[in-house]
């Protein structure tokens, strides 16, 4: 084995371990195993046409060369993306810290208290700054947050009109995303210049930008009042930094606020990832889409955080879900929230004042130039100038000085200031104007006044306090901040502590070499609308990545724009819709979805304007082909698509997939294969070849982008050639085409694409194929070891599973009362994150070990599960009562097992150090089992007052 091979680092089991696992499963080689597991109908016997594996050093060098092809200019383009200083203590200890970035979505709240607290800080920050009562724990970006606000308004409005009014001074990419989302839902978007055009008679909602995209700060009060009179709801897309100085949306009566938190310490990253936000007034909190963190209490009555209300909304409500959002932007929300914690309210105000003062100084110096007109008198950070006929020349001259400005049109240039703007930048901007305009009367030097009068309207100055909670005042020194971040990280269980065997989520290695490039300035500090010649490195990286993803999936074209799997689903379904419409089949609107599907599938279908028809599954977990025939017959003329996951969410390779694709095609429908389980296929089967028309991939599953505690992700959409014309377009440049805007930025979360690029580059065709085989081997090894203790619910060919296996707890629950929840919580005592619970079948656990876990860790997990089975047996025999045993009382905290009072019928040591747990290497859950329902009845979704902890 050469130490140069990255694949040997990425793949956990070494050849010796692999041999032992094969022996346990009963196969001589991995090839034999894969031949037996994968149905020949889907098997692909070709060789992946990818460059051979590069070493870590080589891949890093290639990425450095790509980065060097990007030009990092001073960005004053604005339009929702601004320069910001990521505090180094946050960059190193959050963004670059695996304790934060390798964590999973906090569905197991007892072992996620650190990031839940960080997210509660984020929610509090957003709610305080917007002046609204409740904010959720991040949206995907400003455009999609605004689109979610639109659908929320529609649900909540008493006005039945289909019209949604959008102020023309809204970010153009936001208008594009809103418009793309509105069309399939029958919502009519009216973009109106509300300075000059009147509101229509009837509309259900109104979207305003504050400050406007042009920089103008307007008093929206009258518009808000007018909208409310007609029963419409108002969403204000607001800049949080401006809100430290300006009256917040909540104080002018806005119902909803939406936007981005990018400029709170999150690098631009050529468009993302950043945390969007969504906040609502009292009364709308139960309609908020996405994740909401709230306070509840644990079994000891102590306060504890967990996800509130509609946490897994899509899984529960499916086609009735309010939104398809699943993976969000948690890691970036944590960064933004910590930025507010580190700076505190005074620090944020100071940053805002700096930003504003630089803008007013620039405006004053430009006003002194003949031929330059400053359009708006009232602005926060953006100066809009009129330079008739010379805008392009000004922008070019500024670019020559290393500064990017916004070319609005032939006559207008926009300049946005931010935290990073210096006097030197202002002088370069001034010079670009002076050199291209009539300079008579100038001295040739910018006259930058020290403190010109404010350009904020006196009537809109903020008078209310914000961020008054002690957390925003306690961590301003770097030492305090460092310790706060460490303390929270220590509360949590992430991949840096142990295995997270979550079925369908593919929690595999996020290699450091893959991660490092994302904070290089040449990738991090690029504005998404920077001129193309400055971003050639990014463009090459993206083109290569899209090409490689097309190759491994067997599709013809790929777009990386969707910034989560759910968004890829929407993009793929919209492509199907557009294809049918184009062929005169616009009436095809039925989407068949098996009952086993991930909840996002149904929610996405509804968002794409489709009707969901559920297809049943047989007792083996496969799509019931007889029921499929029936449903196709019933809906033949209206059939738009089927959406299936492959391998299925039951963890088996369904042999019927090729037949299924043929049946749907024969009826004129398209086949959407949800690619979340691609980790079981790479190198062995390609959806684009076995009959599918379109898939989304989850780069945060198969391709090593870390889950970040619930995001970021990237959900590329991959299609066969006939759907390629309908792939996502450029949100700022493709108006009026068939290409929808799925995200606000053309390449979505481009800033993290170096991760999958590096993974593919370092694994090469052989490494990728071997990873798939080892992932399948690991799942079968676990299934083999655990089968005698827990039935494996579904198996395919020769009794084999694919890359995950479903353990059936229901028979044990029936006889002992011990539930899947009890087992999940008990695993915490053993030092594990639970497998996926009750998906796709209630009462089961779905285990996906991935190829990255070595045999020692796989055995530790199996041993724990076997020991837990023995504990269940103690309940079965009556030795331990159903209501008082180590499972029901799990997880055990240090406080609980060291308490002077111990009333339980088993020793403290059994609670704390169950079989095999090394006391020197013990992870202590910080809270006991959390009562979720209590928190839902008593909803608290911002930082609780310190007194809340007293009683
Ligand atoms: C994870 C997953 C999704 C949703 O992807 P997100 O990135 O979380 O939006 C869809 N389908 C399946 C089968 C999944 O496992």
PDB file of C-alpha atoms in Angstrom, residues 289-417:
ATOM      1  CA  UNK A 289     -41.021  26.688   7.212  1.00  0.00           C
ATOM      2  CA  UNK A 290     -37.743  24.986   8.036  1.00  0.00           C
ATOM      3  CA  UNK A 291     -36.069  24.355  11.320  1.00  0.00           C
ATOM      4  CA  UNK A 292     -36.935  26.216  14.460  1.00  0.00           C
ATOM      5  CA  UNK A 293     -34.922  25.777  17.644  1.00  0.00           C
ATOM      6  CA  UNK A 294     -36.809  26.114  20.876  1.00  0.00           C
ATOM      7  CA  UNK A 295     -36.432  25.669  24.579  1.00  0.00           C
ATOM      8  CA  UNK A 296     -37.948  22.710  26.376  1.00  0.00           C
ATOM      9  CA  UNK A 297     -36.971  20.684  29.432  1.00  0.00           C
ATOM     10  CA  UNK A 298     -35.336  17.344  30.080  1.00  0.00           C
ATOM     11  CA  UNK A 299     -36.361  14.427  32.284  1.00  0.00           C
ATOM     12  CA  UNK A 300     -34.896  16.194  35.313  1.00  0.00           C
ATOM     13  CA  UNK A 301     -36.929  19.318  34.544  1.00  0.00           C
ATOM     14  CA  UNK A 302     -33.854  21.269  33.483  1.00  0.00           C
ATOM     15  CA  UNK A 303     -33.966  23.565  30.459  1.00  0.00           C
ATOM     16  CA  UNK A 304     -32.762  21.995  27.243  1.00  0.00           C
ATOM     17  CA  UNK A 305     -32.926  22.930  23.584  1.00  0.00           C
ATOM     18  CA  UNK A 306     -34.379  20.958  20.746  1.00  0.00           C
ATOM     19  CA  UNK A 307     -35.925  21.491  17.329  1.00  0.00           C
ATOM     20  CA  UNK A 308     -39.481  22.680  17.820  1.00  0.00           C
ATOM     21  CA  UNK A 309     -42.757  22.070  16.040  1.00  0.00           C
ATOM     22  CA  UNK A 310     -42.494  21.127  12.414  1.00  0.00           C
ATOM     23  CA  UNK A 311     -38.939  19.840  12.629  1.00  0.00           C
ATOM     24  CA  UNK A 312     -39.372  16.987  10.179  1.00  0.00           C
ATOM     25  CA  UNK A 313     -42.334  18.559   8.586  1.00  0.00           C
ATOM     26  CA  UNK A 314     -41.944  16.973   5.168  1.00  0.00           C
ATOM     27  CA  UNK A 315     -41.799  13.523   6.711  1.00  0.00           C
ATOM     28  CA  UNK A 316     -44.966  14.032   8.645  1.00  0.00           C
ATOM     29  CA  UNK A 317     -47.009  16.147   6.279  1.00  0.00           C
ATOM     30  CA  UNK A 318     -45.404  15.225   2.945  1.00  0.00           C
ATOM     31  CA  UNK A 319     -47.438  16.790   0.139  1.00  0.00           C
ATOM     32  CA  UNK A 320     -49.161  19.003   2.704  1.00  0.00           C
ATOM     33  CA  UNK A 321     -45.851  20.341   3.972  1.00  0.00           C
ATOM     34  CA  UNK A 322     -45.459  24.096   3.790  1.00  0.00           C
ATOM     35  CA  UNK A 323     -42.020  23.847   2.215  1.00  0.00           C
ATOM     36  CA  UNK A 324     -39.510  21.256   1.045  1.00  0.00           C
ATOM     37  CA  UNK A 325     -36.599  22.695   3.009  1.00  0.00           C
ATOM     38  CA  UNK A 326     -34.544  20.023   4.747  1.00  0.00           C
ATOM     39  CA  UNK A 327     -30.794  20.711   4.741  1.00  0.00           C
ATOM     40  CA  UNK A 328     -30.350  24.423   5.528  1.00  0.00           C
ATOM     41  CA  UNK A 329     -27.265  26.531   6.292  1.00  0.00           C
ATOM     42  CA  UNK A 330     -26.546  25.717   9.908  1.00  0.00           C
ATOM     43  CA  UNK A 331     -22.772  26.091   9.927  1.00  0.00           C
ATOM     44  CA  UNK A 332     -23.051  29.542   8.387  1.00  0.00           C
ATOM     45  CA  UNK A 333     -25.872  30.470  10.744  1.00  0.00           C
ATOM     46  CA  UNK A 334     -23.564  29.529  13.600  1.00  0.00           C
ATOM     47  CA  UNK A 335     -20.847  31.761  12.138  1.00  0.00           C
ATOM     48  CA  UNK A 336     -23.240  34.690  11.717  1.00  0.00           C
ATOM     49  CA  UNK A 337     -24.711  34.235  15.176  1.00  0.00           C
ATOM     50  CA  UNK A 338     -21.237  34.079  16.695  1.00  0.00           C
ATOM     51  CA  UNK A 339     -20.276  37.236  14.815  1.00  0.00           C
ATOM     52  CA  UNK A 340     -23.084  38.974  16.708  1.00  0.00           C
ATOM     53  CA  UNK A 341     -22.025  37.343  19.982  1.00  0.00           C
ATOM     54  CA  UNK A 342     -18.427  38.461  19.460  1.00  0.00           C
ATOM     55  CA  UNK A 343     -19.230  42.044  18.479  1.00  0.00           C
ATOM     56  CA  UNK A 344     -22.291  42.582  20.630  1.00  0.00           C
ATOM     57  CA  UNK A 345     -24.838  45.321  19.910  1.00  0.00           C
ATOM     58  CA  UNK A 346     -22.332  48.163  20.270  1.00  0.00           C
ATOM     59  CA  UNK A 347     -19.803  46.459  18.047  1.00  0.00           C
ATOM     60  CA  UNK A 348     -22.410  45.854  15.345  1.00  0.00           C
ATOM     61  CA  UNK A 349     -23.550  49.467  15.552  1.00  0.00           C
ATOM     62  CA  UNK A 350     -19.948  50.581  15.165  1.00  0.00           C
ATOM     63  CA  UNK A 351     -19.504  48.386  12.080  1.00  0.00           C
ATOM     64  CA  UNK A 352     -22.729  49.775  10.641  1.00  0.00           C
ATOM     65  CA  UNK A 353     -21.623  53.345  11.354  1.00  0.00           C
ATOM     66  CA  UNK A 354     -18.286  52.734   9.692  1.00  0.00           C
ATOM     67  CA  UNK A 355     -20.089  51.299   6.683  1.00  0.00           C
ATOM     68  CA  UNK A 356     -22.502  54.191   6.540  1.00  0.00           C
ATOM     69  CA  UNK A 357     -19.879  56.868   7.066  1.00  0.00           C
ATOM     70  CA  UNK A 358     -17.671  55.506   4.307  1.00  0.00           C
ATOM     71  CA  UNK A 359     -20.670  55.651   1.992  1.00  0.00           C
ATOM     72  CA  UNK A 360     -21.527  59.239   2.936  1.00  0.00           C
ATOM     73  CA  UNK A 361     -17.915  60.321   2.566  1.00  0.00           C
ATOM     74  CA  UNK A 362     -17.731  58.710  -0.838  1.00  0.00           C
ATOM     75  CA  UNK A 363     -20.993  60.364  -1.866  1.00  0.00           C
ATOM     76  CA  UNK A 364     -19.674  63.756  -0.791  1.00  0.00           C
ATOM     77  CA  UNK A 365     -16.461  63.339  -2.731  1.00  0.00           C
ATOM     78  CA  UNK A 366     -18.318  62.195  -5.856  1.00  0.00           C
ATOM     79  CA  UNK A 367     -20.830  65.024  -5.659  1.00  0.00           C
ATOM     80  CA  UNK A 368     -17.886  67.384  -5.996  1.00  0.00           C
ATOM     81  CA  UNK A 369     -17.150  65.970  -9.439  1.00  0.00           C
ATOM     82  CA  UNK A 370     -18.781  67.612 -12.412  1.00  0.00           C
ATOM     83  CA  UNK A 371     -20.932  65.196 -14.321  1.00  0.00           C
ATOM     84  CA  UNK A 372     -21.512  62.836 -11.409  1.00  0.00           C
ATOM     85  CA  UNK A 373     -24.926  62.904  -9.846  1.00  0.00           C
ATOM     86  CA  UNK A 374     -25.683  61.050  -6.626  1.00  0.00           C
ATOM     87  CA  UNK A 375     -29.221  59.791  -7.144  1.00  0.00           C
ATOM     88  CA  UNK A 376     -30.510  59.099  -3.643  1.00  0.00           C
ATOM     89  CA  UNK A 377     -30.120  61.408  -0.697  1.00  0.00           C
ATOM     90  CA  UNK A 378     -31.089  58.783   1.783  1.00  0.00           C
ATOM     91  CA  UNK A 379     -29.060  55.599   1.803  1.00  0.00           C
ATOM     92  CA  UNK A 380     -27.210  53.271   4.159  1.00  0.00           C
ATOM     93  CA  UNK A 381     -24.226  51.694   2.425  1.00  0.00           C
ATOM     94  CA  UNK A 382     -24.882  52.029  -1.303  1.00  0.00           C
ATOM     95  CA  UNK A 383     -24.326  55.142  -3.381  1.00  0.00           C
ATOM     96  CA  UNK A 384     -26.142  55.156  -6.700  1.00  0.00           C
ATOM     97  CA  UNK A 385     -24.566  57.538  -9.209  1.00  0.00           C
ATOM     98  CA  UNK A 386     -25.777  58.817 -12.551  1.00  0.00           C
ATOM     99  CA  UNK A 387     -23.040  59.275 -15.131  1.00  0.00           C
ATOM    100  CA  UNK A 388     -24.901  59.507 -18.450  1.00  0.00           C
ATOM    101  CA  UNK A 389     -23.352  57.239 -21.067  1.00  0.00           C
ATOM    102  CA  UNK A 390     -20.220  56.652 -19.046  1.00  0.00           C
ATOM    103  CA  UNK A 391     -21.200  53.958 -16.581  1.00  0.00           C
ATOM    104  CA  UNK A 392     -19.294  51.219 -18.350  1.00  0.00           C
ATOM    105  CA  UNK A 393     -16.178  53.361 -18.588  1.00  0.00           C
ATOM    106  CA  UNK A 394     -16.329  54.104 -14.860  1.00  0.00           C
ATOM    107  CA  UNK A 395     -16.766  50.455 -13.942  1.00  0.00           C
ATOM    108  CA  UNK A 396     -13.886  49.440 -16.214  1.00  0.00           C
ATOM    109  CA  UNK A 397     -11.636  52.132 -14.809  1.00  0.00           C
ATOM    110  CA  UNK A 398     -12.430  51.048 -11.259  1.00  0.00           C
ATOM    111  CA  UNK A 399     -11.745  47.416 -12.147  1.00  0.00           C
ATOM    112  CA  UNK A 400      -8.362  48.541 -13.483  1.00  0.00           C
ATOM    113  CA  UNK A 401      -7.745  49.938 -10.004  1.00  0.00           C
ATOM    114  CA  UNK A 402      -8.751  46.606  -8.480  1.00  0.00           C
ATOM    115  CA  UNK A 403     -12.247  47.642  -7.391  1.00  0.00           C
ATOM    116  CA  UNK A 404     -15.475  46.065  -8.657  1.00  0.00           C
ATOM    117  CA  UNK A 405     -18.476  48.379  -8.896  1.00  0.00           C
ATOM    118  CA  UNK A 406     -22.010  47.594  -9.978  1.00  0.00           C
ATOM    119  CA  UNK A 407     -22.875  48.435 -13.565  1.00  0.00           C
ATOM    120  CA  UNK A 408     -26.584  49.179 -13.212  1.00  0.00           C
ATOM    121  CA  UNK A 409     -27.149  50.334 -16.796  1.00  0.00           C
ATOM    122  CA  UNK A 410     -25.424  52.565 -19.335  1.00  0.00           C
ATOM    123  CA  UNK A 411     -26.000  55.604 -17.147  1.00  0.00           C
ATOM    124  CA  UNK A 412     -25.776  54.347 -13.585  1.00  0.00           C
ATOM    125  CA  UNK A 413     -23.097  52.928 -11.326  1.00  0.00           C
ATOM    126  CA  UNK A 414     -23.716  51.557  -7.843  1.00  0.00           C
ATOM    127  CA  UNK A 415     -21.068  51.497  -5.136  1.00  0.00           C
ATOM    128  CA  UNK A 416     -21.596  49.568  -1.907  1.00  0.00           C
ATOM    129  CA  UNK A 417     -19.453  50.101   1.164  1.00  0.00           C
TER     130      UNK A 417
END
